[in-house]
Short mmCIF file of C-alpha atoms in Angstrom, two decimals:
data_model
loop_
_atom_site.label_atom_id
_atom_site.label_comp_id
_atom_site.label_asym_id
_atom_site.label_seq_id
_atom_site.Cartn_x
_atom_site.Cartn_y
_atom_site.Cartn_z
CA UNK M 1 -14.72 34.89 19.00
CA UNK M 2 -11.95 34.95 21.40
CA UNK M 3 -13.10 32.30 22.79
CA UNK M 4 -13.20 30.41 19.63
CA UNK M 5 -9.77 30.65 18.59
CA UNK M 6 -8.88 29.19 22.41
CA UNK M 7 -10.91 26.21 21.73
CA UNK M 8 -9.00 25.91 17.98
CA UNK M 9 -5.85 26.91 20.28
CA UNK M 10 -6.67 23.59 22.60
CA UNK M 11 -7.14 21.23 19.35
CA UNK M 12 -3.78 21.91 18.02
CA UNK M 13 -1.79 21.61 21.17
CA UNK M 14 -3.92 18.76 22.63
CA UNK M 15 -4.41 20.19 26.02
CA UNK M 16 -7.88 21.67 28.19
CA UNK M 17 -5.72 23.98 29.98
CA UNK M 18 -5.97 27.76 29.34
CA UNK M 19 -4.44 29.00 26.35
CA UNK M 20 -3.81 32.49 24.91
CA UNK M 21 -1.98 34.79 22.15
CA UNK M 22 0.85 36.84 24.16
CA UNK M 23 1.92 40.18 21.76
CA UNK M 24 5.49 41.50 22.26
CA UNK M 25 5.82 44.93 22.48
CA UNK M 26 6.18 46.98 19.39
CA UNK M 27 8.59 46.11 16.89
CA UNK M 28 9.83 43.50 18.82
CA UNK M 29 8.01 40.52 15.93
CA UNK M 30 7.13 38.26 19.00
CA UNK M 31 4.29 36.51 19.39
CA UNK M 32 3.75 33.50 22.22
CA UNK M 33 1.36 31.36 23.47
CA UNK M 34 0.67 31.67 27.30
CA UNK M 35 -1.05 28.64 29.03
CA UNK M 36 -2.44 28.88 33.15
CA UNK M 37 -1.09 32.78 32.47
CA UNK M 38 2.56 31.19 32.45
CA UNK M 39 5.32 31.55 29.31
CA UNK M 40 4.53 28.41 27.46
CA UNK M 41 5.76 28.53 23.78
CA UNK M 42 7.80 31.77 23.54
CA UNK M 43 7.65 32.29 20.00
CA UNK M 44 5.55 30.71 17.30
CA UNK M 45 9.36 30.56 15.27
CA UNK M 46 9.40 27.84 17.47
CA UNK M 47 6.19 25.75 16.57
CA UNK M 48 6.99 22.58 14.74
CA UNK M 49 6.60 23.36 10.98
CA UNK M 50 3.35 20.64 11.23
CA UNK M 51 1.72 22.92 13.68
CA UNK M 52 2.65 25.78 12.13
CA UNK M 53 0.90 24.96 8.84
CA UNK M 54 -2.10 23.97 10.67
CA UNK M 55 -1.93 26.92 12.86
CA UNK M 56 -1.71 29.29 9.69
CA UNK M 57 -4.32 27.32 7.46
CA UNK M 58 -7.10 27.38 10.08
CA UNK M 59 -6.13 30.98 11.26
CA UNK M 60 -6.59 32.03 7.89
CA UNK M 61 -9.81 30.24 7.58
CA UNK M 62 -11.21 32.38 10.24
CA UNK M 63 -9.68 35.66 9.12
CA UNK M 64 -10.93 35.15 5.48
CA UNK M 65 -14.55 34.27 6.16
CA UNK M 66 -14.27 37.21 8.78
CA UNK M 67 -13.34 39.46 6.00
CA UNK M 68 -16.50 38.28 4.11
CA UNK M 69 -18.45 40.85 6.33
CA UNK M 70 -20.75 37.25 7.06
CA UNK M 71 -21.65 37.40 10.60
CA UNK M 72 -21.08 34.64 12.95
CA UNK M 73 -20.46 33.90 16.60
CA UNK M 74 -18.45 30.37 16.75
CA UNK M 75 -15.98 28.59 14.29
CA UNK M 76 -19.01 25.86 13.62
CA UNK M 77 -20.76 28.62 11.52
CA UNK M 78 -18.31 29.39 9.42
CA UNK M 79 -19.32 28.28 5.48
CA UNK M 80 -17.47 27.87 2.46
CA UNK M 81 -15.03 25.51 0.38
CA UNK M 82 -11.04 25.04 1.39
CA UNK M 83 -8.71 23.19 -0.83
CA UNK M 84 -5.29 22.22 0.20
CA UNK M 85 -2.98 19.71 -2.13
CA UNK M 86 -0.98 16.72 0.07
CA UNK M 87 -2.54 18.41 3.17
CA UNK M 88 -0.33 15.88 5.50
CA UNK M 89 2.88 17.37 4.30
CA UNK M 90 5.25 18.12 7.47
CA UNK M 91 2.68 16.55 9.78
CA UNK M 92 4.06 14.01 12.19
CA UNK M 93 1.56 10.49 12.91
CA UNK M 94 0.31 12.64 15.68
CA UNK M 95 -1.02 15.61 13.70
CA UNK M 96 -1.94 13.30 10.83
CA UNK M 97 -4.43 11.01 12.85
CA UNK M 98 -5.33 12.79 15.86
CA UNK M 99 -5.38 16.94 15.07
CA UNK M 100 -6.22 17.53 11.54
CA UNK M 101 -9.36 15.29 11.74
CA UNK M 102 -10.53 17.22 14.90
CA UNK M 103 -9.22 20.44 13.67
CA UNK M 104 -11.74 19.71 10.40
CA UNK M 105 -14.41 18.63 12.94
CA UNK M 106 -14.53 21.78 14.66
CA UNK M 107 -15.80 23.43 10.50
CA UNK M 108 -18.79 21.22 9.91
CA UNK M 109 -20.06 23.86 7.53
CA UNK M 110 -16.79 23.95 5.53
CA UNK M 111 -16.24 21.30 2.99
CA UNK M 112 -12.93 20.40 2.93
CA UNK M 113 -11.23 19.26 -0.53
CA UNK M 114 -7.90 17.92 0.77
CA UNK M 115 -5.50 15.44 -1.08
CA UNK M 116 -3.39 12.72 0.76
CA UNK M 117 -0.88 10.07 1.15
CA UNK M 118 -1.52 9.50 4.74
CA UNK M 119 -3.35 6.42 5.68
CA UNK M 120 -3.04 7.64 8.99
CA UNK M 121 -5.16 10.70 8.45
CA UNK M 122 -7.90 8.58 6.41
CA UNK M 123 -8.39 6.58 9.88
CA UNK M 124 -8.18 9.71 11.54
CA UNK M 125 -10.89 10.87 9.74
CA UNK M 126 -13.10 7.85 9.75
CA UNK M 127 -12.44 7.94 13.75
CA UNK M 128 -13.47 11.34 14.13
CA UNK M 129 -15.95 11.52 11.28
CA UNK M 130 -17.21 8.34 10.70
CA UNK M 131 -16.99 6.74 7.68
CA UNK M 132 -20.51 8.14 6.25
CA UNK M 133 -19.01 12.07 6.93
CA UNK M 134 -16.25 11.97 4.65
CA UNK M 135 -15.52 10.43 0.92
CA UNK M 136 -12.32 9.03 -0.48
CA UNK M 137 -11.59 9.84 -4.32
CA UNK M 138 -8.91 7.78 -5.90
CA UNK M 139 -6.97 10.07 -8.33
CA UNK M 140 -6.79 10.31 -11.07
CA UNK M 141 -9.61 7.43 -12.16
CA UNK M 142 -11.98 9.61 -9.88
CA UNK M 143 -12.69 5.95 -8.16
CA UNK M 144 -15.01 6.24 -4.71
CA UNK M 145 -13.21 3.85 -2.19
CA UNK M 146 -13.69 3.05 1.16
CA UNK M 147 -10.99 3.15 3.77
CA UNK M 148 -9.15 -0.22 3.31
CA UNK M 149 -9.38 0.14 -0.26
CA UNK M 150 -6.66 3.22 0.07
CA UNK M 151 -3.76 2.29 -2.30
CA UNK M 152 -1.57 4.25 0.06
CA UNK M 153 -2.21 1.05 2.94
CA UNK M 154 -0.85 -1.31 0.59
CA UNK M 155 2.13 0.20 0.27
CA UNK M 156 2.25 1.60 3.96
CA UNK M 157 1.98 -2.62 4.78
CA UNK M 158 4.94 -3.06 2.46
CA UNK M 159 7.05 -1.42 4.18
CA UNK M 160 6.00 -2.72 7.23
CA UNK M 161 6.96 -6.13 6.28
CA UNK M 162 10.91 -5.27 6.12
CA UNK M 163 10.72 -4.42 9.87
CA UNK M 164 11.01 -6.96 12.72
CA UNK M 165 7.17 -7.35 13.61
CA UNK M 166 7.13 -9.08 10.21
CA UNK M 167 9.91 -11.12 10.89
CA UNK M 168 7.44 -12.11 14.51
CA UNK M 169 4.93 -12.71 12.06
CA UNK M 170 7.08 -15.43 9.96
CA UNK M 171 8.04 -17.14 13.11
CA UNK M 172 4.35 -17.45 14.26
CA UNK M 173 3.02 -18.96 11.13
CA UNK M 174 5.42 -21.60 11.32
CA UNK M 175 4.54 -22.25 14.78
CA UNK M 176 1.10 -22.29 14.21
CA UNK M 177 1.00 -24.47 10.61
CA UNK M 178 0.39 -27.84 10.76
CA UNK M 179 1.12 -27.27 6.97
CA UNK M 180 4.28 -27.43 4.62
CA UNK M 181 4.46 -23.40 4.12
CA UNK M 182 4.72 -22.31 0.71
CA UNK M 183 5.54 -18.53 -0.14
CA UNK M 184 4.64 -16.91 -3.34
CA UNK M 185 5.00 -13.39 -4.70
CA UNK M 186 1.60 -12.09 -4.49
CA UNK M 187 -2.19 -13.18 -4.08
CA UNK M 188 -2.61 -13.71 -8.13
CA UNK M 189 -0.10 -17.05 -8.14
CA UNK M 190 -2.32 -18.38 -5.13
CA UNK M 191 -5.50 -17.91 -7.12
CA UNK M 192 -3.76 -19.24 -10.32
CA UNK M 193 -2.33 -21.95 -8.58
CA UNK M 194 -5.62 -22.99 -6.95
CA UNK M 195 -7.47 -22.97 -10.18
CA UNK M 196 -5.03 -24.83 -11.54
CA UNK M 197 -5.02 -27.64 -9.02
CA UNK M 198 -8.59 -27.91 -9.60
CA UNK M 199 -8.53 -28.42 -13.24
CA UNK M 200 -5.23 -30.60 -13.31
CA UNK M 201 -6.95 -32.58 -10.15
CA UNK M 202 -3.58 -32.21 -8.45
CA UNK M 203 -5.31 -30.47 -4.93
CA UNK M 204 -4.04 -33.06 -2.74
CA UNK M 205 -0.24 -31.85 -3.63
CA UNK M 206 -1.27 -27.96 -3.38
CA UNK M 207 -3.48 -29.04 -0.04
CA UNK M 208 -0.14 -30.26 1.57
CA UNK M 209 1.00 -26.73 1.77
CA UNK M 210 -0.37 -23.31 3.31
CA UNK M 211 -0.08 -20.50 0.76
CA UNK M 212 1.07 -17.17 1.52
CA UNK M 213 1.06 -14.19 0.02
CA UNK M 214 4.76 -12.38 0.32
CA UNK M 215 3.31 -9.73 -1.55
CA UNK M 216 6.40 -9.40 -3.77
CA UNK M 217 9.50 -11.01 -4.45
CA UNK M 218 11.58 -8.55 -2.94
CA UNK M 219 9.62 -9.91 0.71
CA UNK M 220 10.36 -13.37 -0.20
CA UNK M 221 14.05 -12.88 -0.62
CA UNK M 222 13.56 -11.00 3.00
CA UNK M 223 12.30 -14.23 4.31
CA UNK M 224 15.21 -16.00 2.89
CA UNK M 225 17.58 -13.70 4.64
CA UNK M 226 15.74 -14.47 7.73
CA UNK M 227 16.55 -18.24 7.90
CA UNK M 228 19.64 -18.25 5.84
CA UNK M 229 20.93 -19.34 9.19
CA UNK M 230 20.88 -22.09 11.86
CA UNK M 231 17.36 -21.53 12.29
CA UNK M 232 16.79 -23.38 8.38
CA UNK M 233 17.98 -26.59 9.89
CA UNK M 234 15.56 -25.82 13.14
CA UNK M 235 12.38 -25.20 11.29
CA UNK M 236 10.43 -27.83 12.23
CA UNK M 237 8.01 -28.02 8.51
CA UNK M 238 8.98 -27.25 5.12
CA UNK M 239 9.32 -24.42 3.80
CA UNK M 240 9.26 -22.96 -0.02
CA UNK M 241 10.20 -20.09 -1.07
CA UNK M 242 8.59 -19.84 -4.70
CA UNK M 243 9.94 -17.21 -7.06
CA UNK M 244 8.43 -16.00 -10.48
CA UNK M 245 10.32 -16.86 -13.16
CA UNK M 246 11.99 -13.74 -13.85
CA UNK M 247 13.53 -14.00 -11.03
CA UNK M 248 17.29 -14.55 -11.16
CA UNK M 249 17.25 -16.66 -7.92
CA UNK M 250 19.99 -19.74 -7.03
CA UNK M 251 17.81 -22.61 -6.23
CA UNK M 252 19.19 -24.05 -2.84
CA UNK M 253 17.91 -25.95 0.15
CA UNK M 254 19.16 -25.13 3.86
CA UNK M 255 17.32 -27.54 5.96
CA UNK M 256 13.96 -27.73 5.51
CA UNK M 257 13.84 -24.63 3.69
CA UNK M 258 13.52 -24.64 0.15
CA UNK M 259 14.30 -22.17 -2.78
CA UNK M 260 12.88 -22.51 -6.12
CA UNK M 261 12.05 -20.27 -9.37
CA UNK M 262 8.75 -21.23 -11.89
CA UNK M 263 10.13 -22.42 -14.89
CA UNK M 264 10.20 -20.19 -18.03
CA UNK M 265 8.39 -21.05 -21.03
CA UNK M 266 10.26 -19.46 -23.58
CA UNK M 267 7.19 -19.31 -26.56
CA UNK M 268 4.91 -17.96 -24.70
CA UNK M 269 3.90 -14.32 -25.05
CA UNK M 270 4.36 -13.38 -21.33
CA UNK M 271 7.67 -13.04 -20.71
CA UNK M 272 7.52 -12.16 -16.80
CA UNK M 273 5.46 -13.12 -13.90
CA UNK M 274 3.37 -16.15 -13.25
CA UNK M 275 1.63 -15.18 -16.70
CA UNK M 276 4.28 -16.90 -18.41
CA UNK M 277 2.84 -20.00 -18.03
CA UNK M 278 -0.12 -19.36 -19.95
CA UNK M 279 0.33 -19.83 -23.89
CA UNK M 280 -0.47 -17.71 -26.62
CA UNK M 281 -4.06 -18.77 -27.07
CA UNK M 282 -5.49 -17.84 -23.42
CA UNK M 283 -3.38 -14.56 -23.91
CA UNK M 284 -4.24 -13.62 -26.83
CA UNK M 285 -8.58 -14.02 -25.96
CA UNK M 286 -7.93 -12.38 -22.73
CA UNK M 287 -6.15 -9.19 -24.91
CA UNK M 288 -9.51 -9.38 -27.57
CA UNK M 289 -11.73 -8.96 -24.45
CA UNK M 290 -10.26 -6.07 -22.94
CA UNK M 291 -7.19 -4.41 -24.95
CA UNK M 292 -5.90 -3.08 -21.46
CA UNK M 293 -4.94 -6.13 -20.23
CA UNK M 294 -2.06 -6.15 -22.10
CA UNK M 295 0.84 -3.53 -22.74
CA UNK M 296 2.73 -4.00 -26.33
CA UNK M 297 6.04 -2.64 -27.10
CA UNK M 298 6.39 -3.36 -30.82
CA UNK M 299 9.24 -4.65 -32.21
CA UNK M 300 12.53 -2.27 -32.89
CA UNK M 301 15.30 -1.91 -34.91
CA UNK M 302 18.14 -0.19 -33.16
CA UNK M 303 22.17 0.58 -34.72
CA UNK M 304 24.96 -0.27 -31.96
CA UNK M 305 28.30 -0.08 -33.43
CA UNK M 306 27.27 -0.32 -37.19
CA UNK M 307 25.24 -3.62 -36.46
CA UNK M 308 21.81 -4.00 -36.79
CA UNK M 309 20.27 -5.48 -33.64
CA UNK M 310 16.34 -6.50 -33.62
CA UNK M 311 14.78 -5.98 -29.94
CA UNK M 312 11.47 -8.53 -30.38
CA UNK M 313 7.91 -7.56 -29.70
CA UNK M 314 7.65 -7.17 -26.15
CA UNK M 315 3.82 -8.22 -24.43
CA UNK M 316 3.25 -7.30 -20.82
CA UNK M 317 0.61 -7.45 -18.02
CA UNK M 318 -0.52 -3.92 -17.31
CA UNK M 319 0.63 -3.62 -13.73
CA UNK M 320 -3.10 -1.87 -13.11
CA UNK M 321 -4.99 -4.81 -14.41
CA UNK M 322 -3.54 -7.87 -13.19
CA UNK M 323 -6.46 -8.45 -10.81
CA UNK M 324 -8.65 -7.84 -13.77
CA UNK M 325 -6.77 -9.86 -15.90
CA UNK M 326 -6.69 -12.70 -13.17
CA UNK M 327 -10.62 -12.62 -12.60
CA UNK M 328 -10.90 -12.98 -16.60
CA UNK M 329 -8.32 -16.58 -16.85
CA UNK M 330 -10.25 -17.96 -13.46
CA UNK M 331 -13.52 -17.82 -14.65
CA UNK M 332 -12.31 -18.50 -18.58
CA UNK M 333 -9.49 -20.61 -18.12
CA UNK M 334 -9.94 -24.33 -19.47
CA UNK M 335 -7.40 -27.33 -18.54
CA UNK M 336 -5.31 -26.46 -21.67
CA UNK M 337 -4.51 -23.07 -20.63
CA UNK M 338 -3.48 -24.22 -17.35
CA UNK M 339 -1.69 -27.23 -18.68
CA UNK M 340 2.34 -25.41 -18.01
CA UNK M 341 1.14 -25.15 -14.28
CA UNK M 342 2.09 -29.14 -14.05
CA UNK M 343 5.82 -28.03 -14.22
CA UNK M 344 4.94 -26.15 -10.61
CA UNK M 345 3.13 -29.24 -9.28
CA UNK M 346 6.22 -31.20 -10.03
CA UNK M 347 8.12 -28.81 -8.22
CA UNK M 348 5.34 -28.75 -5.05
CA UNK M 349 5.54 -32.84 -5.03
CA UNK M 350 9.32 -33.83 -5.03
CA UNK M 351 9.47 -31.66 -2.11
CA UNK M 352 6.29 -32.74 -0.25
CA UNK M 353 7.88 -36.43 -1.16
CA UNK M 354 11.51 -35.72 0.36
CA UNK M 355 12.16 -37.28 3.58
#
């Protein structure tokens, strides 16, 4: 068994070379870790407190199943069920993607219930594991996902994009559009705006320009920062930045960079996002099909100051089922219910037309 914990000793600390416990003398509370029989880490106060949760965990592990009276000769042997909530807590990218996976590798009998944040320990896993050795629950539908499918990437990616590599990434699709580059705030205005160019026959106009999802219009205003600058007047196509119409943007032009915001249509039921544009009708099927789609705050009467004020019913896309909701208006959606769309087209054209 000693031998055991020195292999679980050489996982941790990523290293083949020989590794052992060292025990201070009595009452002196040391313990170290000796490597090629030299003072390595003097005292395990002085772990990391990453390694020292993994070091305790799979320590503990051993000790427990040892205490089972089960008999066994290696770690691999070792049966039973561990559980451990937000198990990448204190672990640095490191210990995330490259030890805990290899650390669970070394308990194939074990099944481990762990839950995460970390999409760097989900490829750690799949790396180590592969993908058909492991299964990914989304909480709390109880969802089976695969890998990319991992909310936790989306949002990992979302931060990503306020660093500099996105700011590369900008800069290399304009170099390497032939296109007029049009941003939008997230993949459901492309698809609307696609089916909508089909059924108002207006694809030559959205054809002009490559579409891009800025995932957000919090990313599109970072975009805007980026060439509120010389370099506007130095892009060499056109470029529009497209808000949603709850956006309280200044329209403005530097260059060949463009600003704009979707206009607002005031009677329809939608209030925010590109679902504004579609009327009451198309809304109101889509909310008979599934109920979900749409939240409802219902209409309130509030006192401020003595003086009756009336707050009006309020209808909004369930932020969990706007791709549902989109899938429903693309495959249901007639020319009518797309008709308020023109007003973007309008927009699209006078600047494809500007000289």
């Amino acid at each position: 068994m000693h031998n055991e914990i020195i292999k679980f000793l050489n996982v941790l600390f990523q290293t083949s070379d020989q590794l052992r416990f060292g025990i201070g003398k009595r009452r002196a509370r040391q313990i170290e870790i000796i490597r090629n029989e030299e003072p390595w880490i003097k005292n395990l106060f002085n772990l990391s407190t990453g390694e020292s949760i993994l070091l305790n965990i799979f320590l503990t592990i051993i000790k427990d199943f040892d205490l089972t009276r089960s008999s066994f000769k290696n770690i691999s042997e070792i049966k039973g069920i561990v559980i451990v909530d937000e198990i990448d807590i204190h672990l640095h990218s490191d210990l995330q993607y490259v030890v805990l996976p290899q650390l669970i590798k070394l308990f194939p009998k074990i099944q481990f219930v762990l839950t995460s944040h970390s999409p760097l320990f989900v490829l750690g896993l799949r790396k180590e594991l592969g993908e058909e050795n492991f299964e990914i629950t989304n909480l709390p539908n109880g969802e089976c996902i695969d890998v990319e499918n991992f909310s936790e990437f989306e949002k990992a990616y979302s931060y990503f994009k306020d660093s500099l590599k996105y700011q590369n990434d900008i800069n290399k699709e304009i170099l390497n559009s032939q296109k007029a580059l049009l941003f939008v705030e997230g993949d459901y205005d492309i698809r609307y705006l696609r089916k909508a160019a089909d059924l108002l026959d207006k694809n030559e106009i959205i054809e002009y320009f490559k579409l891009i999802d800025s995932d957000g219009h919090g990313n599109i205003t970072n975009v805007a920062k980026h060439f509120d600058s010389k370099l506007a007047e130095a892009t060499p196509q056109k470029m529009l930045l497209l808000y949603d119409c709850d956006q309280n943007k200044n329209e403005n032009q530097k260059g060949n960079v463009y600003k704009r915001v979707m206009p607002t249509i005031i009677e329809n039921p939608i209030k925010k996002g590109i679902e504004n544009l579609f009327p009451s009708l198309i809304i109101q099927k889509a909310k008979e099909f599934k109920t979900a789609f749409i939240d409802i705050t219902p209409e309130i009467i509030k006192t401020e100051r003595g003086a009756e004020i009336i707050i009006p019913e309020l209808w909004e896309v369930n932020k969990d089922e706007k791709k549902n909701l989109c899938d429903w208006i693309i495959e249901n959606g007639t020319l009518s219910d797309f008709e308020n769309f023109s007003k973007v087209f309008d927009i699209l054209e006078k600047i494809k037309n500007e000289n």
